[in-house]
mmCIF file of C-alpha atoms and ligand atoms in Angstrom:
data_model
loop_
_atom_site.group_PDB
_atom_site.id
_atom_site.type_symbol
_atom_site.label_atom_id
_atom_site.label_comp_id
_atom_site.label_asym_id
_atom_site.label_seq_id
_atom_site.Cartn_x
_atom_site.Cartn_y
_atom_site.Cartn_z
ATOM 1 C CA MET A 1 41.499 27.014 26.305
ATOM 2 C CA PRO A 2 45.321 26.727 26.483
ATOM 3 C CA ALA A 3 46.797 26.017 23.047
ATOM 4 C CA THR A 4 48.597 22.960 24.430
ATOM 5 C CA ALA A 5 45.413 21.147 25.550
ATOM 6 C CA ILE A 6 43.994 18.639 23.088
ATOM 7 C CA PRO A 7 40.834 20.374 21.902
ATOM 8 C CA THR A 8 37.556 18.544 21.412
ATOM 9 C CA SER A 9 35.637 18.808 18.145
ATOM 10 C CA THR A 10 33.093 20.971 19.951
ATOM 11 C CA GLU A 11 35.782 23.413 21.082
ATOM 12 C CA LEU A 12 37.222 23.546 17.574
ATOM 13 C CA LEU A 13 33.753 24.150 16.166
ATOM 14 C CA GLU A 14 33.271 27.105 18.506
ATOM 15 C CA ILE A 15 36.469 28.690 17.160
ATOM 16 C CA ALA A 16 35.461 27.930 13.573
ATOM 17 C CA VAL A 17 32.043 29.539 14.011
ATOM 18 C CA VAL A 18 33.416 32.718 15.606
ATOM 19 C CA VAL A 19 35.970 33.194 12.849
ATOM 20 C CA ALA A 20 33.633 32.233 9.977
ATOM 21 C CA ARG A 21 30.981 34.694 11.164
ATOM 22 C CA GLU A 22 33.526 37.510 11.474
ATOM 23 C CA ALA A 23 34.883 36.654 8.018
ATOM 24 C CA ALA A 24 31.392 36.512 6.538
ATOM 25 C CA GLU A 25 30.605 39.944 7.957
ATOM 26 C CA LEU A 26 33.811 41.345 6.470
ATOM 27 C CA ALA A 27 33.097 39.784 3.053
ATOM 28 C CA ALA A 28 29.501 41.045 3.043
ATOM 29 C CA ARG A 29 30.662 44.556 3.945
ATOM 30 C CA ARG A 30 33.171 44.519 1.096
ATOM 31 C CA ARG A 31 30.461 43.175 -1.252
ATOM 32 C CA SER A 32 28.257 46.138 -0.406
ATOM 33 C CA GLU A 33 31.154 48.526 -1.111
ATOM 34 C CA GLY A 34 31.679 47.043 -4.598
ATOM 35 C CA VAL A 35 33.713 44.147 -5.944
ATOM 36 C CA GLU A 36 36.874 44.276 -7.991
ATOM 37 C CA VAL A 37 38.443 41.279 -9.703
ATOM 38 C CA ALA A 38 42.129 41.215 -8.715
ATOM 39 C CA ASP A 39 43.429 38.413 -10.916
ATOM 40 C CA THR A 40 42.655 35.168 -12.715
ATOM 41 C CA LYS A 41 43.933 31.715 -11.728
ATOM 42 C CA SER A 42 43.545 28.408 -13.598
ATOM 43 C CA SER A 43 41.712 30.028 -16.548
ATOM 44 C CA ALA A 44 40.369 33.421 -17.661
ATOM 45 C CA VAL A 45 37.027 32.665 -15.983
ATOM 46 C CA ASP A 46 38.581 31.515 -12.670
ATOM 47 C CA VAL A 47 38.730 34.859 -10.900
ATOM 48 C CA VAL A 48 39.990 36.048 -7.538
ATOM 49 C CA THR A 49 38.827 39.293 -5.959
ATOM 50 C CA HIS A 50 40.669 41.517 -3.511
ATOM 51 C CA THR A 51 38.073 40.406 -0.963
ATOM 52 C CA ASP A 52 38.942 36.688 -1.369
ATOM 53 C CA ARG A 53 42.512 37.566 -0.418
ATOM 54 C CA GLU A 54 41.614 39.973 2.360
ATOM 55 C CA VAL A 55 39.191 37.508 3.951
ATOM 56 C CA GLU A 56 41.672 34.633 3.754
ATOM 57 C CA THR A 57 44.372 36.768 5.415
ATOM 58 C CA PHE A 58 41.865 37.734 8.094
ATOM 59 C CA VAL A 59 40.855 34.105 8.760
ATOM 60 C CA ARG A 60 44.464 32.927 8.864
ATOM 61 C CA GLY A 61 45.334 35.627 11.412
ATOM 62 C CA ARG A 62 42.312 34.997 13.650
ATOM 63 C CA LEU A 63 42.881 31.224 13.705
ATOM 64 C CA ALA A 64 46.562 31.747 14.566
ATOM 65 C CA GLU A 65 45.473 33.983 17.461
ATOM 66 C CA LEU A 66 42.774 31.642 18.766
ATOM 67 C CA HIS A 67 44.568 28.309 18.244
ATOM 68 C CA PRO A 68 48.276 28.827 17.525
ATOM 69 C CA GLY A 69 50.421 26.161 15.911
ATOM 70 C CA ASP A 70 47.767 24.638 13.663
ATOM 71 C CA GLY A 71 48.364 24.297 9.935
ATOM 72 C CA PHE A 72 46.502 26.436 7.416
ATOM 73 C CA PHE A 73 45.432 25.401 3.917
ATOM 74 C CA GLY A 74 43.446 28.008 2.031
ATOM 75 C CA GLU A 75 42.402 28.760 -1.510
ATOM 76 C CA GLU A 76 44.344 31.960 -2.009
ATOM 77 C CA GLY A 77 47.690 31.767 -0.200
ATOM 78 C CA ASP A 78 50.573 29.472 0.681
ATOM 79 C CA PRO A 79 49.897 26.716 3.221
ATOM 80 C CA ASP A 80 51.293 26.867 6.777
ATOM 81 C CA ASP A 81 52.621 23.654 8.335
ATOM 82 C CA SER A 82 51.068 22.340 11.516
ATOM 83 C CA THR A 83 52.855 21.735 14.796
ATOM 84 C CA THR A 84 49.698 20.400 16.493
ATOM 85 C CA GLY A 85 48.562 17.840 13.916
ATOM 86 C CA LEU A 86 45.498 19.965 13.091
ATOM 87 C CA THR A 87 45.007 21.871 9.846
ATOM 88 C CA TRP A 88 42.386 24.505 9.018
ATOM 89 C CA VAL A 89 41.056 24.151 5.475
ATOM 90 C CA VAL A 90 39.539 27.405 4.292
ATOM 91 C CA ASP A 91 37.701 28.802 1.318
ATOM 92 C CA PRO A 92 37.375 32.506 2.138
ATOM 93 C CA ILE A 93 34.689 32.940 -0.517
ATOM 94 C CA ASP A 94 33.246 29.820 -2.101
ATOM 95 C CA GLY A 95 31.134 30.804 -5.081
ATOM 96 C CA THR A 96 33.407 33.647 -6.150
ATOM 97 C CA VAL A 97 31.634 34.106 -9.469
ATOM 98 C CA ASN A 98 28.293 34.468 -7.639
ATOM 99 C CA PHE A 99 29.998 36.949 -5.300
ATOM 100 C CA VAL A 100 31.239 38.990 -8.253
ATOM 101 C CA TYR A 101 27.787 39.043 -9.899
ATOM 102 C CA GLY A 102 25.876 39.678 -6.664
ATOM 103 C CA ILE A 103 24.063 36.334 -6.735
ATOM 104 C CA PRO A 104 23.298 35.642 -3.058
ATOM 105 C CA GLN A 105 24.770 32.134 -3.067
ATOM 106 C CA TRP A 106 28.322 32.349 -1.789
ATOM 107 C CA ALA A 107 29.849 31.371 1.535
ATOM 108 C CA VAL A 108 32.786 31.359 3.892
ATOM 109 C CA SER A 109 33.791 27.723 4.407
ATOM 110 C CA ILE A 110 36.055 26.579 7.262
ATOM 111 C CA ALA A 111 36.926 23.028 8.305
ATOM 112 C CA VAL A 112 39.472 21.757 10.785
ATOM 113 C CA VAL A 113 41.008 18.396 10.066
ATOM 114 C CA ASP A 114 43.224 15.963 11.881
ATOM 115 C CA GLY A 115 46.077 15.537 9.435
ATOM 116 C CA GLY A 116 47.740 17.449 6.644
ATOM 117 C CA PRO A 117 46.301 19.031 3.535
ATOM 118 C CA ASP A 118 45.369 15.769 1.771
ATOM 119 C CA PRO A 119 41.632 14.988 1.747
ATOM 120 C CA LEU A 120 42.356 11.313 1.089
ATOM 121 C CA THR A 121 44.035 10.965 4.489
ATOM 122 C CA TRP A 122 42.651 13.690 6.734
ATOM 123 C CA ARG A 123 39.811 13.252 9.239
ATOM 124 C CA THR A 124 37.508 16.260 9.458
ATOM 125 C CA LEU A 125 36.686 17.202 13.050
ATOM 126 C CA ALA A 126 34.528 20.307 12.734
ATOM 127 C CA ALA A 127 33.086 22.422 9.954
ATOM 128 C CA VAL A 128 31.183 25.620 9.364
ATOM 129 C CA VAL A 129 29.739 27.158 6.212
ATOM 130 C CA VAL A 130 28.252 30.665 6.485
ATOM 131 C CA ASN A 131 26.104 32.274 3.797
ATOM 132 C CA PRO A 132 26.055 35.899 4.930
ATOM 133 C CA THR A 133 23.344 36.935 2.483
ATOM 134 C CA SER A 134 20.797 34.420 3.742
ATOM 135 C CA GLY A 135 22.014 34.601 7.345
ATOM 136 C CA GLU A 136 22.504 30.838 7.393
ATOM 137 C CA THR A 137 25.228 29.106 9.395
ATOM 138 C CA PHE A 138 25.672 25.372 8.754
ATOM 139 C CA THR A 139 27.776 23.535 11.324
ATOM 140 C CA ALA A 140 28.915 20.015 12.077
ATOM 141 C CA SER A 141 31.359 18.225 14.329
ATOM 142 C CA THR A 142 32.328 14.582 14.181
ATOM 143 C CA GLY A 143 29.603 12.577 15.873
ATOM 144 C CA GLY A 144 27.790 15.781 16.879
ATOM 145 C CA GLY A 145 25.313 16.014 14.009
ATOM 146 C CA ALA A 146 24.737 18.708 11.381
ATOM 147 C CA TRP A 147 22.942 21.934 12.195
ATOM 148 C CA LEU A 148 21.500 24.985 10.465
ATOM 149 C CA ASN A 149 21.123 28.006 12.754
ATOM 150 C CA GLY A 150 20.558 25.641 15.675
ATOM 151 C CA ARG A 151 18.134 23.280 13.864
ATOM 152 C CA ARG A 152 19.293 19.691 13.415
ATOM 153 C CA LEU A 153 19.556 18.576 9.785
ATOM 154 C CA ALA A 154 18.721 15.247 8.178
ATOM 155 C CA VAL A 155 18.897 14.236 4.542
ATOM 156 C CA ASN A 156 15.808 13.325 2.532
ATOM 157 C CA ALA A 157 14.803 9.744 1.773
ATOM 158 C CA PRO A 158 13.782 9.939 -1.896
ATOM 159 C CA ALA A 159 11.897 6.874 -3.133
ATOM 160 C CA SER A 160 13.925 6.556 -6.345
ATOM 161 C CA LEU A 161 16.608 8.175 -8.442
ATOM 162 C CA GLU A 162 13.950 9.311 -10.925
ATOM 163 C CA LEU A 163 12.371 11.369 -8.103
ATOM 164 C CA SER A 164 15.676 12.852 -6.917
ATOM 165 C CA LEU A 165 16.918 16.398 -7.369
ATOM 166 C CA LEU A 166 20.620 16.340 -8.243
ATOM 167 C CA ALA A 167 22.988 19.276 -7.801
ATOM 168 C CA THR A 168 26.285 19.576 -9.604
ATOM 169 C CA GLY A 169 28.871 22.130 -10.627
ATOM 170 C CA PHE A 170 31.367 22.896 -13.352
ATOM 171 C CA SER A 171 35.056 23.381 -12.739
ATOM 172 C CA TYR A 172 36.912 26.181 -14.513
ATOM 173 C CA GLY A 173 38.701 24.257 -17.295
ATOM 174 C CA ALA A 174 36.848 24.595 -20.620
ATOM 175 C CA ALA A 175 37.469 21.005 -21.795
ATOM 176 C CA ARG A 176 36.299 19.523 -18.505
ATOM 177 C CA ARG A 177 33.191 21.741 -18.542
ATOM 178 C CA VAL A 178 32.219 20.488 -21.990
ATOM 179 C CA GLU A 179 32.768 16.847 -20.976
ATOM 180 C CA HIS A 180 30.631 17.356 -17.877
ATOM 181 C CA ALA A 181 27.837 19.011 -19.885
ATOM 182 C CA GLU A 182 27.868 16.028 -22.257
ATOM 183 C CA ALA A 183 27.608 13.621 -19.327
ATOM 184 C CA LEU A 184 24.711 15.621 -17.909
ATOM 185 C CA VAL A 185 22.756 15.076 -21.127
ATOM 186 C CA ARG A 186 22.871 11.378 -20.215
ATOM 187 C CA VAL A 187 21.737 12.138 -16.653
ATOM 188 C CA VAL A 188 19.014 14.769 -16.934
ATOM 189 C CA GLY A 189 16.344 12.338 -18.147
ATOM 190 C CA ARG A 190 17.077 9.912 -15.297
ATOM 191 C CA VAL A 191 16.509 12.256 -12.334
ATOM 192 C CA ARG A 192 13.794 14.707 -11.251
ATOM 193 C CA ASP A 193 15.933 17.657 -12.361
ATOM 194 C CA LEU A 194 19.377 19.216 -12.091
ATOM 195 C CA ARG A 195 20.586 22.271 -10.141
ATOM 196 C CA ARG A 196 23.804 24.277 -10.657
ATOM 197 C CA MET A 197 23.865 26.831 -7.849
ATOM 198 C CA GLY A 198 27.505 27.905 -7.987
ATOM 199 C CA ALA A 199 28.989 27.282 -4.529
ATOM 200 C CA ALA A 200 30.024 23.707 -3.760
ATOM 201 C CA SER A 201 30.125 24.182 0.016
ATOM 202 C CA LEU A 202 26.493 25.322 -0.026
ATOM 203 C CA ASP A 203 25.526 22.500 -2.414
ATOM 204 C CA LEU A 204 26.843 19.994 0.111
ATOM 205 C CA CYS A 205 24.946 21.737 2.901
ATOM 206 C CA ALA A 206 21.851 21.711 0.668
ATOM 207 C CA VAL A 207 21.993 17.896 0.619
ATOM 208 C CA ALA A 208 22.207 17.989 4.432
ATOM 209 C CA ALA A 209 19.199 20.311 4.625
ATOM 210 C CA GLY A 210 17.092 18.248 2.197
ATOM 211 C CA ARG A 211 17.051 21.041 -0.398
ATOM 212 C CA VAL A 212 18.479 18.624 -2.932
ATOM 213 C CA ASP A 213 18.854 14.855 -2.725
ATOM 214 C CA ALA A 214 22.395 14.480 -4.033
ATOM 215 C CA TYR A 215 25.409 16.327 -5.390
ATOM 216 C CA VAL A 216 28.159 15.124 -7.708
ATOM 217 C CA GLU A 217 31.125 17.085 -9.058
ATOM 218 C CA ARG A 218 34.606 16.342 -10.347
ATOM 219 C CA GLY A 219 37.527 18.746 -9.991
ATOM 220 C CA LEU A 220 36.679 20.309 -6.635
ATOM 221 C CA LYS A 221 39.596 21.608 -4.619
ATOM 222 C CA PRO A 222 39.954 20.449 -0.995
ATOM 223 C CA TRP A 223 38.738 23.789 0.415
ATOM 224 C CA ASP A 224 35.567 23.583 -1.699
ATOM 225 C CA HIS A 225 34.401 20.313 -0.127
ATOM 226 C CA ALA A 226 36.151 20.029 3.270
ATOM 227 C CA ALA A 227 33.500 21.688 5.452
ATOM 228 C CA GLY A 228 30.369 20.854 3.452
ATOM 229 C CA ALA A 229 31.277 17.175 3.259
ATOM 230 C CA LEU A 230 31.225 16.851 7.054
ATOM 231 C CA VAL A 231 27.896 18.737 7.260
ATOM 232 C CA ALA A 232 26.404 16.335 4.698
ATOM 233 C CA ALA A 233 27.863 13.227 6.373
ATOM 234 C CA GLU A 234 26.618 14.265 9.799
ATOM 235 C CA ALA A 235 23.138 14.782 8.310
ATOM 236 C CA GLY A 236 23.203 11.151 7.183
ATOM 237 C CA ALA A 237 24.362 11.425 3.556
ATOM 238 C CA VAL A 238 26.612 8.910 1.853
ATOM 239 C CA VAL A 239 29.771 10.957 1.261
ATOM 240 C CA ARG A 240 32.650 9.610 -0.783
ATOM 241 C CA GLY A 241 35.013 10.125 -3.664
ATOM 242 C CA GLU A 242 36.119 7.352 -5.964
ATOM 243 C CA ILE A 243 34.965 3.901 -4.787
ATOM 244 C CA GLY A 244 36.390 3.209 -1.334
ATOM 245 C CA GLU A 245 37.941 6.657 -1.038
ATOM 246 C CA ALA A 246 37.153 9.933 0.687
ATOM 247 C CA PRO A 247 36.005 12.924 -1.435
ATOM 248 C CA SER A 248 38.848 14.413 -3.440
ATOM 249 C CA GLU A 249 39.599 16.486 -6.505
ATOM 250 C CA SER A 250 38.856 13.405 -8.581
ATOM 251 C CA LEU A 251 35.257 13.006 -7.351
ATOM 252 C CA THR A 252 32.930 14.393 -4.708
ATOM 253 C CA PHE A 253 29.841 12.191 -4.412
ATOM 254 C CA VAL A 254 27.158 12.967 -1.818
ATOM 255 C CA ALA A 255 23.748 11.322 -1.800
ATOM 256 C CA ALA A 256 20.783 10.400 0.332
ATOM 257 C CA PRO A 257 21.333 6.740 1.302
ATOM 258 C CA THR A 258 18.115 5.546 -0.413
ATOM 259 C CA ILE A 259 19.451 6.498 -3.858
ATOM 260 C CA ALA A 260 23.214 6.329 -3.359
ATOM 261 C CA ASP A 261 23.735 2.961 -5.074
ATOM 262 C CA ASP A 262 21.590 3.866 -8.081
ATOM 263 C CA LEU A 263 23.278 7.244 -8.439
ATOM 264 C CA ALA A 264 26.723 5.647 -8.173
ATOM 265 C CA ALA A 265 25.777 3.309 -11.034
ATOM 266 C CA LEU A 266 24.535 6.258 -13.101
ATOM 267 C CA VAL A 267 27.778 8.177 -12.494
ATOM 268 C CA VAL A 268 29.648 5.265 -14.078
ATOM 269 C CA GLU A 269 27.130 4.681 -16.880
ATOM 270 C CA ALA A 270 26.863 8.372 -17.843
ATOM 271 C CA ARG A 271 30.637 8.850 -17.501
ATOM 272 C CA ILE A 272 30.246 11.864 -15.199
HETATM 273 C C1 IPD B 301 33.835 26.952 -7.141
HETATM 274 C C2 IPD B 301 32.408 26.747 -6.702
HETATM 275 C C3 IPD B 301 31.585 26.095 -7.779
HETATM 276 C C4 IPD B 301 32.195 24.792 -8.232
HETATM 277 C C5 IPD B 301 33.617 25.023 -8.695
HETATM 278 C C6 IPD B 301 34.428 25.643 -7.579
HETATM 279 P P1 IPD B 301 35.174 28.976 -5.992
HETATM 280 O O1 IPD B 301 34.615 27.445 -6.055
HETATM 281 O O2 IPD B 301 32.358 25.970 -5.527
HETATM 282 O O3 IPD B 301 30.275 25.793 -7.349
HETATM 283 O O4 IPD B 301 31.414 24.256 -9.289
HETATM 284 O O5 IPD B 301 34.146 23.763 -9.067
HETATM 285 O O6 IPD B 301 35.741 25.854 -8.011
HETATM 286 O O7 IPD B 301 36.171 29.110 -7.104
HETATM 287 O O8 IPD B 301 34.016 29.854 -6.164
HETATM 288 O O9 IPD B 301 35.792 29.073 -4.627
#
């Protein structure tokens, strides 16, 4: 495809899948060779490994080769401006702490959006999340549905909030973690149970796949939710941030439609 042609979401998805699978293979190979923490970021427990950086550099280079001129917005490096209007939003390893510990719940997450690096204004066109350990590739394109290794995904239809399995996560700031834990005390008796699996992109895909019924977290960075949010939306989930807004660092709210209103009320009541 010439770089000047306006690509369709399907064409962009093809590029995203090729690059995400190559990146996932690289990350898995490095994992098997041993992991070294390179640095810390927002707090002492917010780590970055050499592999996070290597994989992001790899993804940036491959995308520039396959679709030059697009912007790049990744977790580990400086953003690149776009000359095409498209921006790739990339988490080279989502679930870094799981990656470090060898918990098989981490992923390469790549989304391509129409717009700049602001989740409140961008429109996500295509998304892929690859968990190399499980061999699972979640994909979605706008209007094209959500898929797991070629199988179409649809969210659950839980009968009530009390019968719903809710996933969540904790950001890296200690004060915010404590606040969230306190809010969860007010939530845990109102739902079937809670899950904290450690990789937001995969949590969002888990809603799409019916492995959980909903997911709520505050403090996610754009690269954590960009791809998974489209997978969840295309599987039929209600996906939003604060009321009337798209998902953002302030709030990522994803729920099966049958319980979305009740969960939204609980988020307010429990002060999540
Ligand atoms: C983290 C994971 C985790 C979520 C954190 C994120 P990272 O991303 O997605 O599940 O709870 O808020 O920061 O740092 O592993 O890319």
